[in-house]
Amino acid sequence: MTEPTNDEAHGESHDEAHDGSLGSRLNWLRAAVLGANDGIVSTAGLVVGVAGATDDRSALLTAGLAGLLAGSMSMAAGEYVSVSTQRDSEKAALALEKRELKEQPEAELEELTELLQDRGLTREVAMEAAAQLTERDALRAHARVELNIDPDDLTNPWHAAWASFLSFTVGALLPLLAIVLPPAGWRLGVTVVSSLAALVLTGWSSARLGAADTRPAMLRNVAGGALAMGVTYAAGALLGAAGV
């Protein structure tokens, strides 16, 4: 009879991901959190700055909508260009590796052996493992061990672009609605409080999903958002007082 493992004995299971899904999840998380944070901070800073100069609802709405559209398109375009460059680099690296495997297979086998040795295997075990991996799929073996690339899961620029566009839009909607829906006397306070609360939430969520400490992430988000709104409000108030 097989003895239960320690985890089984305590009713626990080891479900840590080892198939690259964590890296993929973190890439999505990075794009989504950056987009939402930028949407909240930039739009809140924009409308609070305008509110420092005027309390006209149409001016606030126009500024907020313009900031939302410009920011979401900018985030999407930036992510698309950045991830496209990364994908092109991955494809070029795979093409070079494929050519090297065809032209100098023995040298590539030795290189794979040495890479496996660097990971702690003995020379004999590394040679056997390299031979088996090469026989099964040489390009895949070199892609994962040498290049740290999964040929079946290359980065997708459209996914990153849409994630940034949607997350920025969702983040930007909060300060936009907060500045135009309440009565004039409540707009500024509601916008500041709701934006800071949203930044606490995004900081907490990003840290939790990334298995990091939540307090530094929340403090960074709140400090950055408060600073942005304070600076833009001061600038708007000065311009409004100067009659600009």
PDB file of N, CA and C in Angstrom, residues 1 4 10 12 26 31 61 68 77 88 103 113 118 122 143 148 151 155 160 162 174 181 183 200 204 228 231-232:
ATOM      1  N   MET A   1       0.847  -1.200   0.000  1.00  0.00           N
ATOM      2  CA  MET A   1       0.000   0.000   0.000  1.00  0.00           C
ATOM      3  C   MET A   1       0.881   1.248   0.000  1.00  0.00           C
ATOM      4  N   PRO A   4       0.727   7.848   1.975  1.00  0.00           N
ATOM      5  CA  PRO A   4       0.356   9.177   1.515  1.00  0.00           C
ATOM      6  C   PRO A   4       1.490  10.157   1.716  1.00  0.00           C
ATOM      7  N   HIS A  10      -2.351  15.861   4.939  1.00  0.00           N
ATOM      8  CA  HIS A  10      -2.984  17.044   5.518  1.00  0.00           C
ATOM      9  C   HIS A  10      -4.103  17.569   4.638  1.00  0.00           C
ATOM     10  N   GLU A  12      -3.982  18.439   1.509  1.00  0.00           N
ATOM     11  CA  GLU A  12      -3.552  19.522   0.648  1.00  0.00           C
ATOM     12  C   GLU A  12      -3.014  18.950  -0.652  1.00  0.00           C
ATOM     13  N   LEU A  26       0.812  36.829 -15.673  1.00  0.00           N
ATOM     14  CA  LEU A  26       1.439  38.056 -15.202  1.00  0.00           C
ATOM     15  C   LEU A  26       1.561  39.088 -16.324  1.00  0.00           C
ATOM     16  N   ALA A  31      -0.475  44.362 -18.182  1.00  0.00           N
ATOM     17  CA  ALA A  31      -1.160  45.252 -19.123  1.00  0.00           C
ATOM     18  C   ALA A  31      -2.458  45.789 -18.533  1.00  0.00           C
ATOM     19  N   LEU A  61     -16.871  67.448 -18.802  1.00  0.00           N
ATOM     20  CA  LEU A  61     -17.206  66.257 -19.582  1.00  0.00           C
ATOM     21  C   LEU A  61     -16.360  66.177 -20.845  1.00  0.00           C
ATOM     22  N   LEU A  68     -10.041  60.308 -21.934  1.00  0.00           N
ATOM     23  CA  LEU A  68     -10.329  58.874 -21.996  1.00  0.00           C
ATOM     24  C   LEU A  68      -9.986  58.302 -23.363  1.00  0.00           C
ATOM     25  N   ALA A  77      -2.025  51.466 -28.565  1.00  0.00           N
ATOM     26  CA  ALA A  77      -0.983  51.557 -29.588  1.00  0.00           C
ATOM     27  C   ALA A  77       0.392  51.250 -28.999  1.00  0.00           C
ATOM     28  N   ASP A  88       8.471  39.820 -32.682  1.00  0.00           N
ATOM     29  CA  ASP A  88       9.407  39.769 -33.806  1.00  0.00           C
ATOM     30  C   ASP A  88      10.767  39.247 -33.346  1.00  0.00           C
ATOM     31  N   GLU A 103      22.438  23.380 -39.626  1.00  0.00           N
ATOM     32  CA  GLU A 103      23.794  23.504 -40.146  1.00  0.00           C
ATOM     33  C   GLU A 103      24.850  22.875 -39.238  1.00  0.00           C
ATOM     34  N   THR A 113      23.640  20.325 -23.956  1.00  0.00           N
ATOM     35  CA  THR A 113      24.200  19.561 -22.846  1.00  0.00           C
ATOM     36  C   THR A 113      24.795  20.490 -21.791  1.00  0.00           C
ATOM     37  N   ASP A 118      24.577  23.425 -16.564  1.00  0.00           N
ATOM     38  CA  ASP A 118      24.503  24.664 -15.792  1.00  0.00           C
ATOM     39  C   ASP A 118      23.307  24.677 -14.849  1.00  0.00           C
ATOM     40  N   THR A 122      24.532  16.329 -13.855  1.00  0.00           N
ATOM     41  CA  THR A 122      25.885  15.839 -14.117  1.00  0.00           C
ATOM     42  C   THR A 122      26.087  15.754 -15.621  1.00  0.00           C
ATOM     43  N   ALA A 143      14.538  26.126 -27.713  1.00  0.00           N
ATOM     44  CA  ALA A 143      13.723  27.322 -27.465  1.00  0.00           C
ATOM     45  C   ALA A 143      13.446  27.484 -25.978  1.00  0.00           C
ATOM     46  N   ASN A 148      14.385  30.430 -23.475  1.00  0.00           N
ATOM     47  CA  ASN A 148      13.259  30.661 -22.561  1.00  0.00           C
ATOM     48  C   ASN A 148      12.026  31.133 -23.324  1.00  0.00           C
ATOM     49  N   PRO A 151       7.509  28.005 -28.184  1.00  0.00           N
ATOM     50  CA  PRO A 151       7.136  28.240 -29.579  1.00  0.00           C
ATOM     51  C   PRO A 151       5.629  28.233 -29.818  1.00  0.00           C
ATOM     52  N   THR A 155       4.094  35.757 -27.592  1.00  0.00           N
ATOM     53  CA  THR A 155       3.314  36.904 -27.135  1.00  0.00           C
ATOM     54  C   THR A 155       2.425  37.423 -28.257  1.00  0.00           C
ATOM     55  N   ALA A 160      -2.558  42.114 -25.898  1.00  0.00           N
ATOM     56  CA  ALA A 160      -2.048  43.157 -25.010  1.00  0.00           C
ATOM     57  C   ALA A 160      -2.697  44.499 -25.308  1.00  0.00           C
ATOM     58  N   TRP A 162      -5.705  45.149 -26.699  1.00  0.00           N
ATOM     59  CA  TRP A 162      -7.097  45.195 -26.251  1.00  0.00           C
ATOM     60  C   TRP A 162      -7.197  45.233 -24.731  1.00  0.00           C
ATOM     61  N   LEU A 174     -14.428  55.925 -14.123  1.00  0.00           N
ATOM     62  CA  LEU A 174     -14.750  56.265 -12.729  1.00  0.00           C
ATOM     63  C   LEU A 174     -14.574  57.754 -12.437  1.00  0.00           C
ATOM     64  N   LEU A 181     -21.416  63.723 -12.566  1.00  0.00           N
ATOM     65  CA  LEU A 181     -22.730  63.322 -12.057  1.00  0.00           C
ATOM     66  C   LEU A 181     -23.145  64.008 -10.761  1.00  0.00           C
ATOM     67  N   PRO A 183     -23.662  66.907  -7.703  1.00  0.00           N
ATOM     68  CA  PRO A 183     -23.843  68.365  -7.716  1.00  0.00           C
ATOM     69  C   PRO A 183     -22.489  69.071  -7.686  1.00  0.00           C
ATOM     70  N   VAL A 200      -6.528  52.049  -4.510  1.00  0.00           N
ATOM     71  CA  VAL A 200      -6.287  51.061  -3.451  1.00  0.00           C
ATOM     72  C   VAL A 200      -6.678  49.667  -3.943  1.00  0.00           C
ATOM     73  N   TRP A 204      -4.168  46.548  -4.549  1.00  0.00           N
ATOM     74  CA  TRP A 204      -4.397  45.308  -3.793  1.00  0.00           C
ATOM     75  C   TRP A 204      -4.555  44.118  -4.736  1.00  0.00           C
ATOM     76  N   ALA A 228      -0.624  63.350  -8.408  1.00  0.00           N
ATOM     77  CA  ALA A 228      -1.066  63.802  -9.729  1.00  0.00           C
ATOM     78  C   ALA A 228      -2.258  64.745  -9.615  1.00  0.00           C
ATOM     79  N   VAL A 231      -1.194  68.190  -8.029  1.00  0.00           N
ATOM     80  CA  VAL A 231      -0.453  69.056  -8.949  1.00  0.00           C
ATOM     81  C   VAL A 231      -1.368  69.652 -10.009  1.00  0.00           C
ATOM     82  N   THR A 232      -2.211  68.819 -10.600  1.00  0.00           N
ATOM     83  CA  THR A 232      -3.072  69.340 -11.667  1.00  0.00           C
ATOM     84  C   THR A 232      -4.134  70.297 -11.122  1.00  0.00           C
TER      85      THR A 232
END
